[in-house]
Coordinates of C-alpha atoms in Angstrom, one line a residue:
X1 CA 2.3 -33.2 -18.8
X2 CA 4.1 -35.3 -16.3
X3 CA 3.5 -35.3 -12.6
X4 CA 6.3 -32.9 -11.9
X5 CA 4.8 -30.2 -14.1
X6 CA 1.4 -30.7 -12.5
X7 CA 2.9 -30.4 -9.0
X8 CA 4.9 -27.4 -10.0
X9 CA 1.9 -25.6 -11.3
X10 CA -0.1 -26.4 -8.2
X11 CA 2.6 -25.1 -5.9
X12 CA 3.2 -21.9 -8.0
X13 CA -0.4 -20.9 -8.0
X14 CA -2.9 -20.1 -10.7
X15 CA -1.0 -17.0 -12.1
X16 CA 2.1 -19.0 -12.8
X17 CA 0.1 -21.8 -14.4
X18 CA -1.7 -19.2 -16.6
X19 CA 1.6 -17.6 -17.6
X20 CA 2.9 -21.0 -18.5
X21 CA -0.1 -21.4 -20.8
X22 CA 0.8 -18.1 -22.6
X23 CA -1.4 -15.6 -20.7
X24 CA 0.2 -12.1 -20.5
X25 CA -0.7 -10.2 -17.4
X26 CA 1.5 -7.3 -18.2
X27 CA 3.4 -5.4 -15.5
X28 CA 2.0 -3.8 -12.3
X29 CA 0.4 -0.5 -13.3
X30 CA 0.1 -1.2 -17.0
X31 CA -3.7 -1.0 -16.8
X32 CA -3.5 2.3 -15.1
X33 CA -1.1 3.7 -17.8
X34 CA 1.8 4.0 -15.4
X35 CA 5.4 3.2 -16.4
X36 CA 7.0 -0.1 -15.7
X37 CA 10.0 1.3 -13.7
X38 CA 11.2 4.6 -12.3
X39 CA 9.3 7.7 -11.2
X40 CA 5.6 7.3 -11.5
X41 CA 5.6 3.5 -11.4
X42 CA 3.6 1.5 -8.9
X43 CA 5.4 1.2 -5.6
X44 CA 6.3 -2.3 -4.5
X45 CA 4.9 -4.0 -1.4
X46 CA 8.1 -4.0 0.6
X47 CA 8.6 -0.2 0.2
X48 CA 5.0 0.5 1.1
X49 CA 5.2 -1.8 4.2
X50 CA 8.4 -0.1 5.3
X51 CA 6.8 3.4 4.9
X52 CA 3.8 2.3 7.1
X53 CA 6.2 0.9 9.6
X54 CA 8.1 4.1 9.8
X55 CA 4.9 6.1 10.3
X56 CA 3.6 3.7 12.9
X57 CA 6.9 3.7 14.9
X58 CA 6.9 7.5 14.8
X59 CA 3.3 7.7 16.1
X60 CA 4.1 5.1 18.7
X61 CA 7.1 7.1 20.0
X62 CA 5.0 10.3 20.2
X63 CA 2.1 8.5 22.0
X64 CA 4.5 6.8 24.5
X65 CA 6.8 9.7 25.2
X66 CA 4.6 12.8 24.9
X67 CA 1.0 11.9 25.4
X68 CA 0.9 9.0 27.9
X69 CA 4.0 9.9 29.8
X70 CA 5.5 6.4 29.4
X71 CA 2.3 4.3 30.0
X72 CA 2.7 1.5 27.5
X73 CA -0.8 0.2 28.0
X74 CA -2.4 3.5 27.0
X75 CA -0.1 4.2 24.1
X76 CA -1.7 1.7 21.8
X77 CA -5.0 3.5 21.2
X78 CA -3.2 6.9 21.0
X79 CA -0.8 5.4 18.4
X80 CA -3.7 4.4 16.2
X81 CA -5.4 7.8 16.6
X82 CA -2.2 9.6 15.8
X83 CA -1.5 7.4 12.8
X84 CA -5.0 8.1 11.4
X85 CA -4.7 11.8 12.0
X86 CA -1.2 11.9 10.5
X87 CA -2.2 10.0 7.4
X88 CA -5.3 12.0 6.7
X89 CA -3.6 15.3 7.2
X90 CA -0.4 14.6 5.3
X91 CA -1.8 12.5 2.4
X92 CA -4.7 15.0 2.1
X93 CA -2.4 18.0 1.8
X94 CA 1.0 17.0 0.3
X95 CA 0.2 13.4 -0.9
X96 CA 2.6 11.5 1.3
X97 CA 3.3 10.7 5.0
X98 CA 6.7 11.2 6.5
X99 CA 7.5 7.5 6.0
X100 CA 6.4 7.6 2.4
X101 CA 8.5 10.7 1.7
X102 CA 11.6 9.1 3.3
X103 CA 11.1 6.1 1.0
X104 CA 10.2 8.1 -2.1
X105 CA 6.5 7.3 -2.4
X106 CA 3.4 9.4 -3.1
X107 CA -0.3 8.6 -3.1
X108 CA -2.2 9.9 -6.2
X109 CA -5.6 9.4 -7.7
X110 CA -5.9 6.8 -10.5
X111 CA -6.1 9.6 -13.0
X112 CA -2.9 11.1 -11.8
X113 CA -4.4 14.0 -9.8
X114 CA -4.6 14.6 -6.0
X115 CA -7.0 12.7 -3.8
X116 CA -9.7 14.7 -2.1
X117 CA -10.0 14.6 1.7
X118 CA -13.1 12.3 1.5
X119 CA -11.1 9.7 -0.5
X120 CA -8.1 10.1 1.8
X121 CA -10.3 9.6 4.9
X122 CA -11.9 6.5 3.4
X123 CA -8.5 5.1 2.4
X124 CA -7.0 5.8 5.8
X125 CA -9.9 4.2 7.7
X126 CA -9.6 1.1 5.6
X127 CA -5.9 1.0 6.2
X128 CA -6.4 1.2 9.9
X129 CA -8.6 -1.9 9.7
X130 CA -5.5 -3.7 8.2
X131 CA -7.4 -6.4 6.3
X132 CA -8.2 -4.3 3.2
X133 CA -4.5 -3.4 3.0
X134 CA -3.3 -7.0 2.9
X135 CA -5.7 -7.9 0.0
X136 CA -4.3 -6.6 -3.2
X137 CA -4.8 -6.9 -7.0
X138 CA -2.4 -7.7 -9.8
X139 CA -1.3 -4.0 -9.9
X140 CA -0.1 -4.4 -6.3
X141 CA -2.8 -2.0 -5.0
X142 CA -4.4 -2.9 -1.7
X143 CA -8.2 -3.0 -1.4
X144 CA -8.1 0.3 0.5
X145 CA -6.4 1.9 -2.5
X146 CA -8.8 0.4 -5.0
X147 CA -11.9 1.5 -3.1
X148 CA -10.5 5.1 -2.8
X149 CA -9.4 4.9 -6.5
X150 CA -5.8 5.7 -5.4
X151 CA -2.4 4.3 -6.3
X152 CA 0.9 4.6 -4.5
X153 CA 3.7 5.5 -6.9
X154 CA 7.4 6.1 -6.7
X155 CA 8.6 9.7 -6.7

């Protein structure tokens, strides 16, 4: 191995170095029995982030315009409260938030069924903390999804 290969493996990270040595990690969702692409496959990070952003912006507009009467300083806490309520109610009943529905996503249990309200509440509270949502596994699931035994899939 020359120095360029060593430097490249260091910059690429441990996964790329392991793949160069022949380790097969499979595709996201393979361990869960999900398809590689299309409906039922694991939702990618960009689409999940866009769905959360749509939900957050919607909650922020409601908090700013309807609840606080235009008080920007007070809208922040209301936005978080509305976001938590929206997520628990919509994911707990239909399996998706408005933002997830617009982008073609659904939250399901690892076994393919629906999540109960307890698991939805746990997942939502961890999502509101943000940190668990930005730590994810090789299937692309955030820590909040892993702890709630949930997965976001494409519809």
